[in-house]
Amino acid sequence: MPNDDGLKIITAGELMETQLIPQHQIVDEFLPAGTYILFGDPKIGKSFLVTQLCWNVSEGKPFLEHETQRADVLYLALEDTDVRLQGRLHRMFGVDWQGERLHLAFQTNWQGDELIQRLRDFVFEYPDTRLIVIDTLLRARANTSGNSSYADDYTDIQPFKEFADTYNLALVLVHHARKKKDGTNPFDWMSGTNGLHGAADGAFILYRDKGEILLDSTGRDFPPRRFVLRFSKSICQWELVRKDQHDFEEVPAPLLDWIDAIVLDFWKGTATQLLENLKEVSPELTWLPNQLTKKLNVLTARLEQEKGIRYRCSRNKERRLLTFERIPSNPK
């Protein structure tokens, strides 16, 4: 229940009873919805990387060998001209494509909250928007003096995060690395204070190390990862050479396989009915209906990501209904 200042307080039991709809995965196992900072040295190829990301998502093409969810994309190329970006797109992708879902902007006098309001207007007009890239952060943030404290940096990023969270999309802010790189952790090389990283959901750094180009990432919703890349000069695109670090392994959940076995295209019923079906697959089950729905709430995102099954829980006046629908792109 909310208290006088609007703080919403619930019990842990109520939280477990609640089904939370998973974040959009803009690039599968690479870029979920949220706010991220991509930074690196000047001229290392950040703009080529985000141009490739934007184009691939808008066309539904794999990005660095990761599947994308086709959607509308807004790319604010605030340090580019239309001539330069036209040439880059031609070199990277030719001309045999329509580009109707990739939207571009080159200059703006809006910053901070004013810019975010324009982004809200854009998403209202294009509700299928799932990716916005702002190149660069310096042109978009409210404080452009270059003299920031931790609180200033955090405060500048927080409205962007609130916007991305509200509309369940990925917002990528392109930024620069420091000229002087202290320490061995690449994420300490971000220009500015740790307030930038603290307010964002994650960060990507593109950098050279021992003759290789590395893209390291860290975030709240995925473990630290490293991708070794190479730049193909013939097509002006980044290519994945290898992943140096294994992705986080989820805790085994047999329930995912059991649901996968009983859902052909569509299933709808109560938790009691579902338990009866599940016992045909796993007779030793002793769960109660309420225990089953709690487990399903926790596994909602994994069902969709690993099995291609969209699960929703709804309640009418009489009972709670569970619905499972196999996503068409993942036929059984």
Short mmCIF file of C-alpha atoms in Angstrom, two decimals:
data_model
loop_
_atom_site.label_atom_id
_atom_site.label_comp_id
_atom_site.label_asym_id
_atom_site.label_seq_id
_atom_site.Cartn_x
_atom_site.Cartn_y
_atom_site.Cartn_z
CA MET A 1 0.00 0.00 0.00
CA PRO A 2 1.22 3.60 -0.66
CA ASN A 3 2.09 5.80 2.28
CA ASP A 4 1.56 9.56 2.45
CA ASP A 5 4.48 10.41 0.16
CA GLY A 6 3.42 7.94 -2.54
CA LEU A 7 5.99 5.25 -1.77
CA LYS A 8 4.52 1.94 -2.88
CA ILE A 9 5.14 -0.82 -0.34
CA ILE A 10 4.22 -4.47 -0.86
CA THR A 11 5.12 -7.66 0.96
CA ALA A 12 7.57 -10.19 -0.44
CA GLY A 13 4.65 -12.62 -0.68
CA GLU A 14 2.69 -10.17 -2.85
CA LEU A 15 5.72 -9.73 -5.09
CA MET A 16 6.01 -13.47 -5.68
CA GLU A 17 2.29 -13.61 -6.48
CA THR A 18 2.78 -10.98 -9.20
CA GLN A 19 3.62 -11.80 -12.80
CA LEU A 20 6.11 -9.24 -14.12
CA ILE A 21 6.18 -8.90 -17.90
CA PRO A 22 9.75 -9.44 -19.15
CA GLN A 23 11.81 -6.72 -20.77
CA HIS A 24 12.00 -6.59 -24.53
CA GLN A 25 15.15 -8.24 -25.88
CA ILE A 26 16.15 -5.87 -28.67
CA VAL A 27 19.18 -8.03 -29.51
CA ASP A 28 18.85 -11.52 -28.07
CA GLU A 29 21.32 -12.23 -25.24
CA PHE A 30 23.08 -8.95 -25.99
CA LEU A 31 20.88 -5.86 -25.53
CA PRO A 32 17.72 -5.92 -23.39
CA ALA A 33 15.55 -2.89 -22.77
CA GLY A 34 17.23 -0.29 -20.57
CA THR A 35 19.70 2.58 -20.71
CA TYR A 36 23.29 1.87 -21.75
CA ILE A 37 26.43 3.89 -22.35
CA LEU A 38 28.69 2.87 -25.24
CA PHE A 39 32.08 4.53 -24.99
CA GLY A 40 35.56 4.31 -26.45
CA ASP A 41 38.40 6.32 -27.93
CA PRO A 42 37.74 8.73 -30.82
CA LYS A 43 37.88 7.18 -34.31
CA ILE A 44 37.78 3.61 -33.03
CA GLY A 45 34.53 2.91 -34.87
CA LYS A 46 31.73 3.61 -32.39
CA SER A 47 29.57 5.36 -34.98
CA PHE A 48 29.96 2.48 -37.42
CA LEU A 49 28.98 0.08 -34.62
CA VAL A 50 25.82 1.94 -33.63
CA THR A 51 24.87 2.56 -37.27
CA GLN A 52 25.12 -1.19 -37.81
CA LEU A 53 23.08 -1.84 -34.67
CA CYS A 54 20.34 0.58 -35.72
CA TRP A 55 20.12 -0.71 -39.29
CA ASN A 56 20.10 -4.38 -38.27
CA VAL A 57 17.35 -3.91 -35.68
CA SER A 58 15.23 -1.87 -38.09
CA GLU A 59 15.62 -4.60 -40.73
CA GLY A 60 15.39 -7.55 -38.32
CA LYS A 61 18.86 -8.80 -39.28
CA PRO A 62 21.30 -10.48 -36.84
CA PHE A 63 23.75 -8.15 -35.10
CA LEU A 64 27.15 -9.69 -34.34
CA GLU A 65 25.51 -13.11 -34.83
CA HIS A 66 22.76 -12.34 -32.29
CA GLU A 67 19.14 -12.36 -33.46
CA THR A 68 17.26 -9.06 -33.34
CA GLN A 69 13.61 -8.23 -32.84
CA ARG A 70 12.60 -6.05 -35.80
CA ALA A 71 11.27 -2.70 -34.64
CA ASP A 72 11.24 1.02 -35.31
CA VAL A 73 14.56 2.67 -34.48
CA LEU A 74 15.53 6.30 -33.90
CA TYR A 75 19.16 7.26 -34.48
CA LEU A 76 20.16 10.76 -33.36
CA ALA A 77 23.46 11.23 -35.20
CA LEU A 78 24.16 14.58 -33.56
CA GLU A 79 27.81 14.75 -34.60
CA ASP A 80 27.15 13.71 -38.22
CA THR A 81 25.83 15.45 -41.30
CA ASP A 82 23.23 13.97 -43.61
CA VAL A 83 25.87 13.68 -46.34
CA ARG A 84 28.27 11.77 -44.11
CA LEU A 85 25.63 9.34 -42.82
CA GLN A 86 24.23 8.75 -46.31
CA GLY A 87 27.71 7.76 -47.44
CA ARG A 88 28.23 5.51 -44.43
CA LEU A 89 24.92 3.70 -44.98
CA HIS A 90 25.76 3.20 -48.66
CA ARG A 91 29.19 1.76 -47.89
CA MET A 92 27.80 -0.53 -45.22
CA PHE A 93 24.55 -1.79 -46.74
CA GLY A 94 24.32 -0.70 -50.37
CA VAL A 95 20.99 0.67 -51.59
CA ASP A 96 18.76 -2.40 -51.98
CA TRP A 97 16.60 -1.76 -48.90
CA GLN A 98 13.73 0.54 -47.95
CA GLY A 99 14.79 1.86 -44.54
CA GLU A 100 11.23 2.73 -43.54
CA ARG A 101 11.75 1.74 -39.91
CA LEU A 102 15.08 3.51 -39.36
CA HIS A 103 14.44 7.14 -38.44
CA LEU A 104 17.26 9.70 -38.40
CA ALA A 105 17.93 13.09 -36.83
CA PHE A 106 21.09 15.16 -37.25
CA GLN A 107 20.84 18.36 -35.24
CA THR A 108 18.88 19.55 -32.24
CA ASN A 109 18.97 22.43 -29.81
CA TRP A 110 17.06 20.35 -27.24
CA GLN A 111 18.87 18.82 -24.31
CA GLY A 112 17.95 17.05 -21.09
CA ASP A 113 14.25 17.07 -20.24
CA GLU A 114 13.30 18.97 -23.40
CA LEU A 115 14.93 16.34 -25.58
CA ILE A 116 13.31 13.52 -23.60
CA GLN A 117 9.90 15.11 -24.21
CA ARG A 118 10.59 15.01 -27.96
CA LEU A 119 11.56 11.36 -27.61
CA ARG A 120 8.23 10.71 -25.88
CA ASP A 121 6.45 12.39 -28.79
CA PHE A 122 8.32 10.17 -31.23
CA VAL A 123 7.42 6.98 -29.36
CA PHE A 124 3.78 8.11 -29.23
CA GLU A 125 3.83 8.45 -33.03
CA TYR A 126 5.82 5.22 -33.52
CA PRO A 127 4.73 2.88 -30.68
CA ASP A 128 6.77 -0.03 -32.08
CA THR A 129 10.02 1.81 -31.27
CA ARG A 130 12.39 -0.48 -29.38
CA LEU A 131 15.78 1.20 -29.90
CA ILE A 132 16.98 4.79 -29.66
CA VAL A 133 20.65 5.71 -30.08
CA ILE A 134 21.97 9.16 -29.19
CA ASP A 135 25.41 9.93 -30.62
CA THR A 136 26.71 11.60 -28.51
CA LEU A 137 25.74 11.97 -24.84
CA LEU A 138 27.52 15.34 -24.62
CA ARG A 139 25.09 16.82 -27.17
CA ALA A 140 22.05 15.48 -25.29
CA ARG A 141 22.71 15.90 -21.57
CA ALA A 142 21.51 18.87 -19.59
CA ASN A 143 24.97 19.67 -18.21
CA THR A 144 27.41 20.28 -21.07
CA SER A 145 30.05 22.19 -19.11
CA GLY A 146 32.33 19.17 -18.81
CA ASN A 147 32.72 19.83 -15.08
CA SER A 148 30.54 17.29 -13.29
CA SER A 149 30.31 15.70 -9.89
CA TYR A 150 28.99 12.19 -9.27
CA ALA A 151 25.59 13.71 -8.41
CA ASP A 152 25.55 15.80 -11.62
CA ASP A 153 26.37 12.81 -13.82
CA TYR A 154 23.81 10.59 -12.07
CA THR A 155 21.13 13.29 -12.29
CA ASP A 156 21.75 13.80 -16.01
CA ILE A 157 21.36 10.10 -16.83
CA GLN A 158 18.41 9.33 -14.53
CA PRO A 159 15.71 10.98 -16.73
CA PHE A 160 16.93 8.99 -19.74
CA LYS A 161 16.68 5.78 -17.70
CA GLU A 162 13.17 6.63 -16.51
CA PHE A 163 12.14 7.25 -20.12
CA ALA A 164 13.60 3.94 -21.35
CA ASP A 165 12.01 2.02 -18.48
CA THR A 166 8.60 3.60 -19.07
CA TYR A 167 8.52 2.62 -22.75
CA ASN A 168 10.37 -0.72 -22.41
CA LEU A 169 12.99 0.13 -25.02
CA ALA A 170 16.78 0.24 -25.25
CA LEU A 171 18.42 3.67 -25.15
CA VAL A 172 22.11 3.73 -26.08
CA LEU A 173 24.13 6.86 -25.27
CA VAL A 174 27.43 7.12 -27.15
CA HIS A 175 30.22 8.62 -25.06
CA HIS A 176 34.00 9.02 -24.96
CA ALA A 177 36.80 7.39 -22.99
CA ARG A 178 39.29 9.40 -20.98
CA LYS A 179 42.56 10.35 -22.64
CA LYS A 180 44.44 9.17 -19.54
CA LYS A 181 43.48 5.60 -18.69
CA ASP A 182 44.22 4.69 -15.08
CA GLY A 183 43.86 1.16 -13.76
CA THR A 184 43.22 -2.15 -15.47
CA ASN A 185 39.42 -2.11 -15.48
CA PRO A 186 38.28 -0.70 -18.85
CA PHE A 187 35.01 0.56 -17.36
CA ASP A 188 37.02 2.98 -15.22
CA TRP A 189 38.12 4.69 -18.44
CA MET A 190 34.73 6.30 -19.10
CA SER A 191 34.95 10.07 -19.31
CA GLY A 192 33.26 11.63 -16.30
CA THR A 193 32.47 10.17 -12.90
CA ASN A 194 31.04 6.81 -11.90
CA GLY A 195 27.68 8.56 -11.65
CA LEU A 196 27.16 7.92 -15.38
CA HIS A 197 27.68 4.20 -14.97
CA GLY A 198 25.77 4.11 -11.69
CA ALA A 199 22.59 5.59 -13.16
CA ALA A 200 22.62 3.54 -16.38
CA ASP A 201 21.60 -0.12 -16.61
CA GLY A 202 24.89 -1.07 -18.20
CA ALA A 203 27.82 -0.06 -20.35
CA PHE A 204 29.77 -1.18 -23.40
CA ILE A 205 33.37 -0.21 -24.11
CA LEU A 206 35.03 -0.59 -27.52
CA TYR A 207 38.83 -0.59 -27.29
CA ARG A 208 42.10 -2.04 -28.57
CA ASP A 209 44.16 -4.45 -26.52
CA LYS A 210 47.17 -6.50 -27.64
CA GLY A 211 46.34 -6.19 -31.32
CA GLU A 212 42.64 -7.05 -30.94
CA ILE A 213 39.47 -4.97 -30.87
CA LEU A 214 37.40 -5.82 -27.82
CA LEU A 215 33.81 -4.97 -26.93
CA ASP A 216 33.28 -5.51 -23.20
CA SER A 217 29.87 -5.19 -21.62
CA THR A 218 28.52 -5.18 -18.10
CA GLY A 219 25.03 -4.55 -16.80
CA ARG A 220 22.39 -5.13 -14.18
CA ASP A 221 20.57 -7.76 -16.23
CA PHE A 222 23.50 -9.72 -17.62
CA PRO A 223 26.94 -10.79 -16.39
CA PRO A 224 30.21 -9.25 -17.66
CA ARG A 225 30.89 -10.35 -21.26
CA ARG A 226 33.63 -9.88 -23.84
CA PHE A 227 33.31 -9.95 -27.62
CA VAL A 228 36.35 -9.94 -29.89
CA LEU A 229 35.55 -8.02 -33.08
CA ARG A 230 37.15 -7.17 -36.39
CA PHE A 231 36.25 -4.41 -38.80
CA SER A 232 35.70 -5.53 -42.39
CA LYS A 233 36.99 -2.72 -44.57
CA SER A 234 35.31 -4.15 -47.67
CA ILE A 235 31.80 -3.68 -46.26
CA CYS A 236 32.62 -1.25 -43.40
CA GLN A 237 30.92 -3.49 -40.83
CA TRP A 238 31.94 -5.02 -37.54
CA GLU A 239 32.11 -8.82 -37.40
CA LEU A 240 32.22 -11.15 -34.40
CA VAL A 241 35.45 -13.14 -34.13
CA ARG A 242 34.67 -14.92 -30.87
CA LYS A 243 33.29 -14.59 -27.38
CA ASP A 244 36.03 -14.78 -24.78
CA GLN A 245 33.76 -15.21 -21.78
CA HIS A 246 30.96 -17.70 -21.32
CA ASP A 247 27.49 -16.37 -20.76
CA PHE A 248 25.94 -16.84 -17.34
CA GLU A 249 24.36 -20.26 -16.99
CA GLU A 250 20.84 -20.17 -15.59
CA VAL A 251 19.79 -22.50 -12.80
CA PRO A 252 18.20 -25.63 -14.37
CA ALA A 253 14.39 -25.40 -14.42
CA PRO A 254 12.68 -28.66 -15.48
CA LEU A 255 9.34 -26.83 -15.50
CA LEU A 256 10.43 -25.10 -18.72
CA ASP A 257 10.77 -28.47 -20.47
CA TRP A 258 7.49 -29.75 -19.06
CA ILE A 259 5.59 -26.69 -20.31
CA ASP A 260 7.33 -27.05 -23.67
CA ALA A 261 6.11 -30.65 -23.89
CA ILE A 262 2.43 -29.90 -23.32
CA VAL A 263 2.02 -26.59 -25.21
CA LEU A 264 1.61 -27.17 -28.94
CA ASP A 265 0.32 -23.82 -30.17
CA PHE A 266 -1.96 -22.55 -27.43
CA TRP A 267 -3.06 -23.61 -23.95
CA LYS A 268 -5.47 -21.89 -21.55
CA GLY A 269 -6.81 -23.04 -18.21
CA THR A 270 -6.45 -22.89 -14.44
CA ALA A 271 -3.38 -23.78 -12.42
CA THR A 272 -5.19 -26.94 -11.24
CA GLN A 273 -5.81 -28.00 -14.83
CA LEU A 274 -2.22 -27.27 -15.75
CA LEU A 275 -0.98 -29.40 -12.85
CA GLU A 276 -3.07 -32.31 -14.13
CA ASN A 277 -1.41 -31.98 -17.57
CA LEU A 278 2.06 -31.62 -16.05
CA LYS A 279 1.63 -34.78 -13.99
CA GLU A 280 1.24 -36.70 -17.25
CA VAL A 281 4.78 -35.58 -18.08
CA SER A 282 6.19 -35.71 -14.54
CA PRO A 283 4.00 -37.94 -12.31
CA GLU A 284 6.04 -37.21 -9.17
CA LEU A 285 4.88 -33.56 -8.97
CA THR A 286 3.50 -32.61 -5.56
CA TRP A 287 3.11 -28.85 -6.02
CA LEU A 288 -0.02 -26.97 -5.06
CA PRO A 289 -1.66 -24.66 -7.66
CA ASN A 290 -0.42 -21.53 -5.86
CA GLN A 291 3.15 -22.85 -5.83
CA LEU A 292 2.95 -23.51 -9.55
CA THR A 293 1.84 -19.96 -10.39
CA LYS A 294 4.65 -18.47 -8.28
CA LYS A 295 7.21 -20.61 -10.13
CA LEU A 296 5.72 -19.55 -13.47
CA ASN A 297 5.88 -15.87 -12.48
CA VAL A 298 9.63 -16.20 -11.94
CA LEU A 299 10.12 -18.12 -15.21
CA THR A 300 8.02 -15.84 -17.45
CA ALA A 301 11.02 -14.33 -19.25
CA ARG A 302 12.89 -17.64 -19.61
CA LEU A 303 9.84 -19.35 -21.09
CA GLU A 304 9.78 -16.76 -23.85
CA GLN A 305 13.54 -16.60 -24.39
CA GLU A 306 14.41 -20.31 -24.15
CA LYS A 307 11.23 -22.02 -25.34
CA GLY A 308 9.51 -19.41 -27.47
CA ILE A 309 6.37 -19.57 -25.32
CA ARG A 310 4.60 -16.42 -24.14
CA TYR A 311 2.99 -16.92 -20.72
CA ARG A 312 0.39 -14.61 -19.21
CA CYS A 313 -1.67 -14.83 -16.03
CA SER A 314 -5.02 -13.07 -15.75
CA ARG A 315 -7.81 -13.07 -13.20
CA ASN A 316 -11.55 -12.61 -13.59
CA LYS A 317 -14.22 -12.55 -10.87
CA GLU A 318 -14.33 -16.31 -10.64
CA ARG A 319 -10.80 -17.63 -11.12
CA ARG A 320 -7.25 -17.10 -12.28
CA LEU A 321 -6.49 -18.20 -15.85
CA LEU A 322 -3.09 -19.13 -17.26
CA THR A 323 -2.41 -18.70 -20.97
CA PHE A 324 0.50 -20.12 -22.96
CA GLU A 325 1.02 -19.19 -26.61
CA ARG A 326 3.84 -20.41 -28.76
CA ILE A 327 5.45 -17.49 -30.59
CA PRO A 328 5.11 -18.01 -34.37
CA SER A 329 8.84 -17.51 -35.03
CA ASN A 330 9.55 -20.43 -32.71
CA PRO A 331 7.27 -23.23 -34.00
CA LYS A 332 7.37 -26.53 -32.16
#
